[in-house]
Every structure is written in C-alpha cells, then in structure tokens.
C-alpha cells in the first residue's frame, strides 16, 4: 500500500458513490421502460434525461474538486478516467432509451430484457464498488464479475442479431432494432471499462 504523508480528500468517494446510485436508478428506469406503452416511455425518457443531467453534475463536481484539490485519493489521471467512464455508462443508457422513443419502436425481442438484466447487475456491482474504492485491492471479485457479465451481454447481443436478421423484420425495422441492441451492448462495454479502470487503480495502489 502506498504510504501518504498528507491526508487525501475523501469527498471524491461520495461523488463516485452518488454516480453509482444514479446508474442503478437509470437501469431501473430502463427496465420499466421496456414494458411500457409509448406514452409512458416518453415520460420515462424524460426521467432518464434528468438522471443523465444529475450524472453530469456529479461528474462536473469531481472535475472541479480535481482542479482544486492538492491531494487526491489516487492518481489524478485515474480520477479523471473513472469519472469519464462512469459518465459513458449513463450516456449509453440514455441513448438506448432515446432511440426507442425516436424510432417509435413497439415490442422489442424478448432477449432485450435479458440484456438489460445483465446491464442492471453491472450497475448494481458498480454502485456497490464505488464506496469501497478506499481499498481498491479488495475489489477483485467486482471487476472479474463485471467482465464475465460483459461476455454474457455479448453472447445475448449475437443471439439478438440472429433474431433480428432472421426474416421476421423488414429492412427499416432491422436497422432500428440493430442500433438499439448495439447501443445497449455498448453500455455493457462501458461498465466493463469502468471495472478495468478500477483494476488499474488497484494495481497502482498495491
């Protein structure tokens, strides 16, 4: 463990934890969104937008603190990278919701729900990990499991693409569904990148 002569600013952990909570809220909105009609989806899309704004505010607060703090909990570049990658997760969740609303897509293939369940679990694990960044070496199980879930998400994506291109949909519907599925899978990728960042921090702090 790195020895520190001066105290670090633990306020960063509170902001990372808040972002983790926002991500869990966002996946709950996404889950409800899938089973809703168009009108309710539009309401939930507005809720997702509000969560995305809250995430942006938390990210900006981290960056402001980064600019004013002499001591940070870990390397400044890693604080910035973790902040950016958490924000990427939220951006991709919002993007998926926006696409469904804009394209006025009705029922999605059932396996989309499986993909969202995987993303939801990634968000829960991320939320649980953020307050524990004080001891990043103890988070091995977190990044291993998030990586496993990303592999599962990729398998689901491949199955979904096979369904989409299986002859049930016309060309325009294929384009819409494919973009939505790819955006959701990119959210799973984004959570994996957060986990990789935490792993990097742990290596540096050991």
Coordinates of C-alpha atoms in Angstrom, one line a residue:
X1 CA 0.0 0.0 0.0
X2 CA 1.3 3.4 -0.9
X3 CA 2.4 5.5 2.1
X4 CA 0.9 9.0 2.3
X5 CA 2.4 11.9 4.3
X6 CA -0.7 14.1 3.9
X7 CA -4.4 13.2 4.1
X8 CA -6.3 12.7 0.9
X9 CA -9.6 14.3 0.0
X10 CA -12.3 11.6 0.6
X11 CA -15.0 13.8 -0.9
X12 CA -14.3 12.1 -4.2
X13 CA -15.7 8.8 -2.9
X14 CA -19.0 10.4 -2.1
X15 CA -19.3 11.7 -5.6
X16 CA -18.4 8.4 -7.2
X17 CA -20.9 6.7 -4.9
X18 CA -23.6 9.2 -6.0
X19 CA -22.9 8.4 -9.6
X20 CA -23.2 4.7 -8.8
X21 CA -26.6 5.3 -7.3
X22 CA -27.7 7.2 -10.3
X23 CA -26.6 4.3 -12.6
X24 CA -28.8 1.9 -10.6
X25 CA -31.7 4.3 -10.8
X26 CA -31.2 4.6 -14.6
X27 CA -31.2 0.8 -15.1
X28 CA -34.5 0.6 -13.1
X29 CA -36.0 3.2 -15.4
X30 CA -34.7 1.3 -18.4
X31 CA -36.3 -2.0 -17.1
X32 CA -39.7 -0.3 -16.6
X33 CA -39.3 1.4 -20.0
X34 CA -39.2 -1.9 -21.9
X35 CA -42.6 -3.0 -20.6
X36 CA -44.4 0.3 -21.1
X37 CA -46.5 1.8 -23.8
X38 CA -45.4 4.7 -25.9
X39 CA -46.8 7.5 -23.7
X40 CA -45.2 6.0 -20.6
X41 CA -42.0 5.5 -22.4
X42 CA -41.9 9.2 -23.2
X43 CA -42.3 10.0 -19.5
X44 CA -39.6 7.6 -18.6
X45 CA -37.3 9.0 -21.2
X46 CA -37.7 12.4 -19.5
X47 CA -36.8 10.7 -16.2
X48 CA -33.7 9.2 -17.8
X49 CA -32.7 12.6 -19.2
X50 CA -33.0 14.0 -15.7
X51 CA -30.8 11.2 -14.3
X52 CA -28.3 11.9 -17.1
X53 CA -28.2 15.5 -16.1
X54 CA -27.6 14.5 -12.4
X55 CA -24.8 12.3 -13.5
X56 CA -23.3 15.2 -15.4
X57 CA -23.5 17.4 -12.3
X58 CA -21.7 14.7 -10.3
X59 CA -19.0 14.4 -13.0
X60 CA -18.5 18.2 -13.1
X61 CA -18.3 18.2 -9.3
X62 CA -15.5 15.6 -9.4
X63 CA -13.6 17.6 -12.0
X64 CA -14.0 20.9 -10.0
X65 CA -12.7 19.1 -7.0
X66 CA -9.9 17.6 -9.0
X67 CA -8.9 21.1 -10.1
X68 CA -8.9 22.5 -6.5
X69 CA -7.5 19.6 -4.5
X70 CA -3.8 19.2 -3.8
X71 CA -4.3 15.6 -2.6
X72 CA -6.5 13.1 -4.5
X73 CA -7.4 9.6 -3.4
X74 CA -5.4 8.1 -6.3
X75 CA -3.7 9.4 -9.4
X76 CA -5.3 12.4 -10.9
X77 CA -5.4 10.8 -14.4
X78 CA -7.3 7.8 -12.9
X79 CA -9.8 10.1 -11.2
X80 CA -10.5 11.8 -14.5
X81 CA -10.6 8.4 -16.4
X82 CA -13.0 6.9 -13.9
X83 CA -15.3 9.9 -13.9
X84 CA -15.4 9.9 -17.7
X85 CA -16.1 6.2 -18.0
X86 CA -18.9 6.3 -15.4
X87 CA -20.4 9.1 -17.4
X88 CA -20.1 7.0 -20.6
X89 CA -22.3 4.3 -18.9
X90 CA -25.1 6.8 -18.3
X91 CA -24.8 8.3 -21.7
X92 CA -25.3 4.9 -23.4
X93 CA -28.3 4.0 -21.2
X94 CA -30.0 7.3 -22.1
X95 CA -29.1 6.8 -25.8
X96 CA -30.8 3.5 -25.9
X97 CA -34.0 4.9 -24.4
X98 CA -33.9 7.9 -26.8
X99 CA -33.6 5.6 -29.8
X100 CA -36.6 3.5 -28.8
X101 CA -38.7 6.7 -28.4
X102 CA -37.4 8.4 -31.5
X103 CA -37.9 5.4 -33.7
X104 CA -41.3 4.7 -32.1
X105 CA -40.4 1.0 -31.7
X106 CA -43.1 -1.1 -30.2
X107 CA -42.3 -4.6 -28.8
X108 CA -38.6 -5.5 -28.7
X109 CA -37.3 -9.1 -28.9
X110 CA -37.7 -10.8 -25.6
X111 CA -33.9 -11.3 -25.2
X112 CA -33.5 -7.5 -25.0
X113 CA -34.9 -7.9 -21.4
X114 CA -32.1 -10.4 -20.8
X115 CA -29.5 -7.9 -22.0
X116 CA -31.0 -5.2 -19.7
X117 CA -30.9 -7.6 -16.7
X118 CA -27.2 -8.1 -17.3
X119 CA -26.6 -4.3 -17.5
X120 CA -28.6 -3.8 -14.4
X121 CA -26.4 -6.3 -12.5
X122 CA -23.3 -4.5 -13.8
X123 CA -24.8 -1.2 -12.5
X124 CA -25.5 -2.8 -9.1
X125 CA -22.0 -4.1 -8.8
X126 CA -20.5 -0.8 -9.8
X127 CA -22.7 1.0 -7.2
X128 CA -21.5 -1.4 -4.5
X129 CA -17.9 -0.9 -5.6
X130 CA -17.7 2.9 -5.6
X131 CA -17.7 3.4 -1.7
X132 CA -15.1 0.6 -1.5
X133 CA -12.6 2.5 -3.7
X134 CA -10.8 3.4 -0.5
X135 CA -9.5 -0.2 -0.6
X136 CA -9.4 -0.9 -4.3
X137 CA -7.3 -4.1 -3.9
X138 CA -10.3 -5.7 -2.2
X139 CA -12.4 -5.3 -5.4
X140 CA -11.1 -8.2 -7.4
X141 CA -14.4 -10.0 -7.4
X142 CA -16.1 -6.9 -8.7
X143 CA -14.1 -6.5 -11.8
X144 CA -14.0 -10.2 -12.6
X145 CA -17.8 -10.4 -12.4
X146 CA -18.4 -7.3 -14.4
X147 CA -16.1 -8.7 -17.1
X148 CA -18.0 -12.0 -17.0
X149 CA -21.3 -10.2 -17.4
X150 CA -19.9 -8.2 -20.4
X151 CA -19.1 -11.5 -22.1
X152 CA -22.7 -12.7 -21.3
X153 CA -24.0 -9.5 -22.8
X154 CA -22.0 -10.1 -26.0
X155 CA -23.5 -13.5 -26.3
X156 CA -27.0 -12.2 -25.9
X157 CA -26.3 -9.5 -28.5
X158 CA -25.2 -12.1 -31.0
X159 CA -28.4 -14.1 -30.4
X160 CA -30.5 -10.9 -30.8
X161 CA -28.8 -10.1 -34.1
X162 CA -29.6 -13.6 -35.3
X163 CA -33.2 -13.0 -34.4
X164 CA -33.4 -9.6 -36.0
X165 CA -31.9 -10.8 -39.3
X166 CA -34.0 -14.0 -39.2
X167 CA -36.6 -12.8 -41.6
X168 CA -39.3 -11.5 -39.2
X169 CA -38.4 -7.9 -39.7
X170 CA -38.3 -5.6 -42.7
X171 CA -35.2 -3.6 -43.6
X172 CA -36.2 -0.5 -41.7
X173 CA -37.1 -2.5 -38.6
X174 CA -33.9 -4.4 -38.8
X175 CA -31.9 -1.1 -38.8
X176 CA -33.8 0.3 -35.8
X177 CA -33.6 -2.9 -33.7
X178 CA -29.9 -3.4 -34.5
X179 CA -29.0 0.1 -33.5
X180 CA -30.9 -0.3 -30.2
X181 CA -29.3 -3.6 -29.4
X182 CA -25.8 -2.4 -30.3
X183 CA -26.3 0.7 -28.1
X184 CA -27.4 -1.5 -25.1
X185 CA -24.4 -3.8 -25.6
X186 CA -22.2 -0.7 -25.7
X187 CA -23.5 0.1 -22.2
X188 CA -22.3 -3.3 -21.0
X189 CA -18.9 -2.5 -22.6
X190 CA -18.9 0.9 -20.8
X191 CA -19.4 -0.8 -17.4
X192 CA -16.5 -3.2 -18.2
X193 CA -14.3 -0.2 -18.9
X194 CA -15.2 1.2 -15.5
X195 CA -14.2 -2.1 -14.0
X196 CA -10.9 -2.1 -15.9
X197 CA -10.2 1.4 -14.6
X198 CA -10.8 0.3 -11.0
X199 CA -8.4 -2.7 -11.6
X200 CA -5.8 -0.3 -12.9
X201 CA -6.2 1.8 -9.8
X202 CA -5.8 -1.2 -7.6
X203 CA -2.6 -2.3 -9.3
X204 CA -1.1 1.2 -8.8
X205 CA -2.2 1.4 -5.2
X206 CA -0.8 -2.0 -4.3

